[in-house]
Amino acid sequence: MAKDNHAISPTRKCGGGLKVSAVGLGCMVCQNSTGPVTTMNQSPPFSALLNSASISSIPPTFTGHTRNEELVGRAIKGKRDKVVLATKFGIVRDPKTPNLRAVNGKPDYVRQSCEGSLRRLGVETIDLYYQHRVDPNTPIEETVGAMAQLIKEGKIRHIGLV
């Protein structure tokens, strides 16, 4: 009898009842350090996780940003119900000098980032939306308040703070 090579990873319980696999796929480096990728399905680790997700009761978590979100969105199209989708906001890059970064937790930026992520991912809801860096110039209550409003609107299901 053939052995199933798809190991189901242990799960973690997050606040609010969200359950995720202990191992997920972070996609931020797909464009930053490994060079451009035209499809996430070119990536053997991504394909393995996505295939595993289709037989796992608890799907892996996928994260991404800007171009990476577009790649992830295309890869999960038709499989949205099989993944826990996570993405983040908070770091702002200068388009002219990408190595320069700032942090932004202002409510209007939280909303703008979420709507951009939803569009790039091609989904109606993000399972876990988290702040990548806390903005020392914006009261955390304002940032979390904006995230809570996104939950009320059905755009995100859970929030996270790093």
mmCIF file of C-alpha atoms in Angstrom:
data_model
loop_
_atom_site.group_PDB
_atom_site.id
_atom_site.type_symbol
_atom_site.label_atom_id
_atom_site.label_comp_id
_atom_site.label_asym_id
_atom_site.label_seq_id
_atom_site.Cartn_x
_atom_site.Cartn_y
_atom_site.Cartn_z
ATOM 1 C CA MET A 1 0.000 0.000 0.000
ATOM 2 C CA ALA A 2 1.368 3.452 -0.926
ATOM 3 C CA LYS A 3 2.225 5.746 1.929
ATOM 4 C CA ASP A 4 0.589 9.187 1.954
ATOM 5 C CA ASN A 5 3.359 11.794 1.823
ATOM 6 C CA HIS A 6 1.094 14.619 2.943
ATOM 7 C CA ALA A 7 1.738 15.052 6.644
ATOM 8 C CA ILE A 8 -0.906 17.032 8.448
ATOM 9 C CA SER A 9 0.793 19.592 10.655
ATOM 10 C CA PRO A 10 -0.258 20.224 14.242
ATOM 11 C CA THR A 11 -2.666 23.080 14.787
ATOM 12 C CA ARG A 12 -2.617 26.208 16.893
ATOM 13 C CA LYS A 13 -5.590 27.971 18.408
ATOM 14 C CA CYS A 14 -5.496 31.733 18.109
ATOM 15 C CA GLY A 15 -7.743 34.223 19.837
ATOM 16 C CA GLY A 16 -11.330 34.417 18.708
ATOM 17 C CA GLY A 17 -11.527 30.713 17.863
ATOM 18 C CA LEU A 18 -9.284 30.822 14.786
ATOM 19 C CA LYS A 19 -7.489 27.516 14.247
ATOM 20 C CA VAL A 20 -4.439 27.415 11.984
ATOM 21 C CA SER A 21 -1.788 24.889 11.111
ATOM 22 C CA ALA A 22 1.450 25.218 13.056
ATOM 23 C CA VAL A 23 3.287 25.444 9.740
ATOM 24 C CA GLY A 24 2.252 27.973 7.142
ATOM 25 C CA LEU A 25 3.707 29.488 4.038
ATOM 26 C CA GLY A 26 5.030 33.036 4.252
ATOM 27 C CA CYS A 27 5.191 34.510 0.757
ATOM 28 C CA MET A 28 6.832 37.854 1.456
ATOM 29 C CA VAL A 29 10.213 36.688 0.172
ATOM 30 C CA CYS A 30 8.852 35.398 -3.134
ATOM 31 C CA GLN A 31 9.612 38.724 -4.769
ATOM 32 C CA ASN A 32 12.231 40.151 -2.424
ATOM 33 C CA SER A 33 15.050 37.629 -2.210
ATOM 34 C CA THR A 34 14.411 34.788 -4.611
ATOM 35 C CA GLY A 35 13.714 36.869 -7.697
ATOM 36 C CA PRO A 36 10.453 37.300 -9.542
ATOM 37 C CA VAL A 37 7.999 34.430 -9.712
ATOM 38 C CA THR A 38 5.191 34.462 -12.240
ATOM 39 C CA THR A 39 3.027 31.861 -10.526
ATOM 40 C CA MET A 40 2.991 30.450 -7.015
ATOM 41 C CA ASN A 41 2.364 27.029 -8.527
ATOM 42 C CA GLN A 42 5.990 27.122 -9.753
ATOM 43 C CA SER A 43 7.065 26.816 -6.151
ATOM 44 C CA PRO A 44 7.337 23.187 -4.942
ATOM 45 C CA PRO A 45 6.809 24.165 -1.251
ATOM 46 C CA PHE A 46 3.687 26.126 -2.155
ATOM 47 C CA SER A 47 2.274 23.307 -4.264
ATOM 48 C CA ALA A 48 2.950 20.781 -1.509
ATOM 49 C CA LEU A 49 1.230 22.938 1.112
ATOM 50 C CA LEU A 50 -1.742 23.631 -1.126
ATOM 51 C CA ASN A 51 -2.104 19.931 -1.974
ATOM 52 C CA SER A 52 -1.808 19.097 1.709
ATOM 53 C CA ALA A 53 -4.458 21.686 2.481
ATOM 54 C CA SER A 54 -6.944 19.937 0.237
ATOM 55 C CA ILE A 55 -6.759 16.798 2.387
ATOM 56 C CA SER A 56 -6.171 18.459 5.739
ATOM 57 C CA SER A 57 -8.978 19.382 8.081
ATOM 58 C CA ILE A 58 -7.037 22.483 9.138
ATOM 59 C CA PRO A 59 -5.600 24.346 6.166
ATOM 60 C CA PRO A 60 -2.257 26.112 6.087
ATOM 61 C CA THR A 61 -1.988 29.853 6.468
ATOM 62 C CA PHE A 62 -0.776 31.928 3.547
ATOM 63 C CA THR A 63 0.623 35.419 3.806
ATOM 64 C CA GLY A 64 1.670 37.835 1.154
ATOM 65 C CA HIS A 65 2.017 41.466 0.193
ATOM 66 C CA THR A 66 1.388 43.496 -2.960
ATOM 67 C CA ARG A 67 2.691 41.446 -5.921
ATOM 68 C CA ASN A 68 2.864 38.372 -3.733
ATOM 69 C CA GLU A 69 -0.804 38.796 -2.854
ATOM 70 C CA GLU A 70 -1.662 38.686 -6.552
ATOM 71 C CA LEU A 71 0.292 35.438 -6.919
ATOM 72 C CA VAL A 72 -1.350 33.897 -3.850
ATOM 73 C CA GLY A 73 -4.782 35.028 -5.043
ATOM 74 C CA ARG A 74 -4.334 33.277 -8.369
ATOM 75 C CA ALA A 75 -2.988 30.140 -6.692
ATOM 76 C CA ILE A 76 -5.920 29.775 -4.285
ATOM 77 C CA LYS A 77 -8.616 30.637 -6.809
ATOM 78 C CA GLY A 78 -11.240 27.908 -6.573
ATOM 79 C CA LYS A 79 -9.639 26.632 -3.338
ATOM 80 C CA ARG A 80 -10.434 29.555 -1.033
ATOM 81 C CA ASP A 81 -12.382 27.374 1.374
ATOM 82 C CA LYS A 82 -9.304 25.159 1.848
ATOM 83 C CA VAL A 83 -6.894 27.778 3.174
ATOM 84 C CA VAL A 84 -6.630 30.158 6.086
ATOM 85 C CA LEU A 85 -5.638 33.404 4.447
ATOM 86 C CA ALA A 86 -3.522 35.862 6.422
ATOM 87 C CA THR A 87 -1.956 39.112 5.343
ATOM 88 C CA LYS A 88 -0.510 42.128 7.068
ATOM 89 C CA PHE A 89 -0.217 45.881 6.929
ATOM 90 C CA GLY A 90 1.794 48.565 8.657
ATOM 91 C CA ILE A 91 5.081 48.862 6.802
ATOM 92 C CA VAL A 92 5.099 51.542 4.129
ATOM 93 C CA ARG A 93 7.802 51.563 1.463
ATOM 94 C CA ASP A 94 8.909 54.578 -0.488
ATOM 95 C CA PRO A 95 8.271 53.687 -4.176
ATOM 96 C CA LYS A 96 11.311 55.705 -5.253
ATOM 97 C CA THR A 97 13.605 54.187 -2.619
ATOM 98 C CA PRO A 98 12.219 50.736 -1.653
ATOM 99 C CA ASN A 99 14.812 50.242 1.073
ATOM 100 C CA LEU A 100 13.355 53.201 2.988
ATOM 101 C CA ARG A 101 10.491 52.102 5.193
ATOM 102 C CA ALA A 102 8.082 53.746 7.582
ATOM 103 C CA VAL A 103 5.383 52.405 9.895
ATOM 104 C CA ASN A 104 1.732 53.429 9.602
ATOM 105 C CA GLY A 105 -1.161 52.393 11.845
ATOM 106 C CA LYS A 106 -3.522 55.263 11.081
ATOM 107 C CA PRO A 107 -7.134 54.141 10.577
ATOM 108 C CA ASP A 108 -7.375 55.407 6.996
ATOM 109 C CA TYR A 109 -4.204 53.481 6.098
ATOM 110 C CA VAL A 110 -5.539 50.323 7.780
ATOM 111 C CA ARG A 111 -8.661 50.490 5.596
ATOM 112 C CA GLN A 112 -6.766 51.410 2.421
ATOM 113 C CA SER A 113 -4.344 48.508 2.942
ATOM 114 C CA CYS A 114 -7.146 46.023 3.604
ATOM 115 C CA GLU A 115 -9.094 47.040 0.525
ATOM 116 C CA GLY A 116 -5.938 46.781 -1.587
ATOM 117 C CA SER A 117 -5.213 43.320 -0.186
ATOM 118 C CA LEU A 118 -8.765 42.124 -0.869
ATOM 119 C CA ARG A 119 -8.503 43.361 -4.458
ATOM 120 C CA ARG A 120 -5.060 41.821 -5.073
ATOM 121 C CA LEU A 121 -6.023 38.513 -3.443
ATOM 122 C CA GLY A 122 -9.329 38.389 -5.330
ATOM 123 C CA VAL A 123 -11.295 37.515 -2.191
ATOM 124 C CA GLU A 124 -14.108 39.052 -0.191
ATOM 125 C CA THR A 125 -12.699 38.261 3.264
ATOM 126 C CA ILE A 126 -9.272 37.877 4.857
ATOM 127 C CA ASP A 127 -9.183 35.316 7.680
ATOM 128 C CA LEU A 128 -6.384 36.938 9.696
ATOM 129 C CA TYR A 129 -5.361 40.552 9.171
ATOM 130 C CA TYR A 130 -2.494 41.707 11.295
ATOM 131 C CA GLN A 131 -0.391 44.754 11.970
ATOM 132 C CA HIS A 132 3.197 43.970 11.027
ATOM 133 C CA ARG A 133 4.717 46.769 13.129
ATOM 134 C CA VAL A 134 3.037 48.913 15.758
ATOM 135 C CA ASP A 135 3.042 52.592 14.832
ATOM 136 C CA PRO A 136 4.461 54.531 17.805
ATOM 137 C CA ASN A 137 2.785 57.719 16.509
ATOM 138 C CA THR A 138 -0.749 56.300 16.388
ATOM 139 C CA PRO A 139 -2.596 55.165 19.518
ATOM 140 C CA ILE A 140 -3.093 51.390 19.297
ATOM 141 C CA GLU A 141 -6.777 51.903 20.148
ATOM 142 C CA GLU A 142 -7.236 53.804 16.879
ATOM 143 C CA THR A 143 -5.555 51.076 14.840
ATOM 144 C CA VAL A 144 -7.499 48.278 16.519
ATOM 145 C CA GLY A 145 -10.702 50.314 16.215
ATOM 146 C CA ALA A 146 -10.218 50.485 12.439
ATOM 147 C CA MET A 147 -9.573 46.740 12.346
ATOM 148 C CA ALA A 148 -12.707 46.085 14.427
ATOM 149 C CA GLN A 149 -14.713 48.105 11.908
ATOM 150 C CA LEU A 150 -13.366 45.890 9.112
ATOM 151 C CA ILE A 151 -14.627 42.852 11.044
ATOM 152 C CA LYS A 152 -18.086 44.451 11.332
ATOM 153 C CA GLU A 153 -18.051 45.020 7.569
ATOM 154 C CA GLY A 154 -17.114 41.389 6.891
ATOM 155 C CA LYS A 155 -13.805 42.270 5.253
ATOM 156 C CA ILE A 156 -11.696 40.446 7.845
ATOM 157 C CA ARG A 157 -12.481 37.713 10.368
ATOM 158 C CA HIS A 158 -9.688 38.043 12.942
ATOM 159 C CA ILE A 159 -7.061 40.609 13.888
ATOM 160 C CA GLY A 160 -3.485 40.190 15.001
ATOM 161 C CA LEU A 161 -0.810 42.456 16.409
ATOM 162 C CA VAL A 162 2.895 41.677 16.118
#
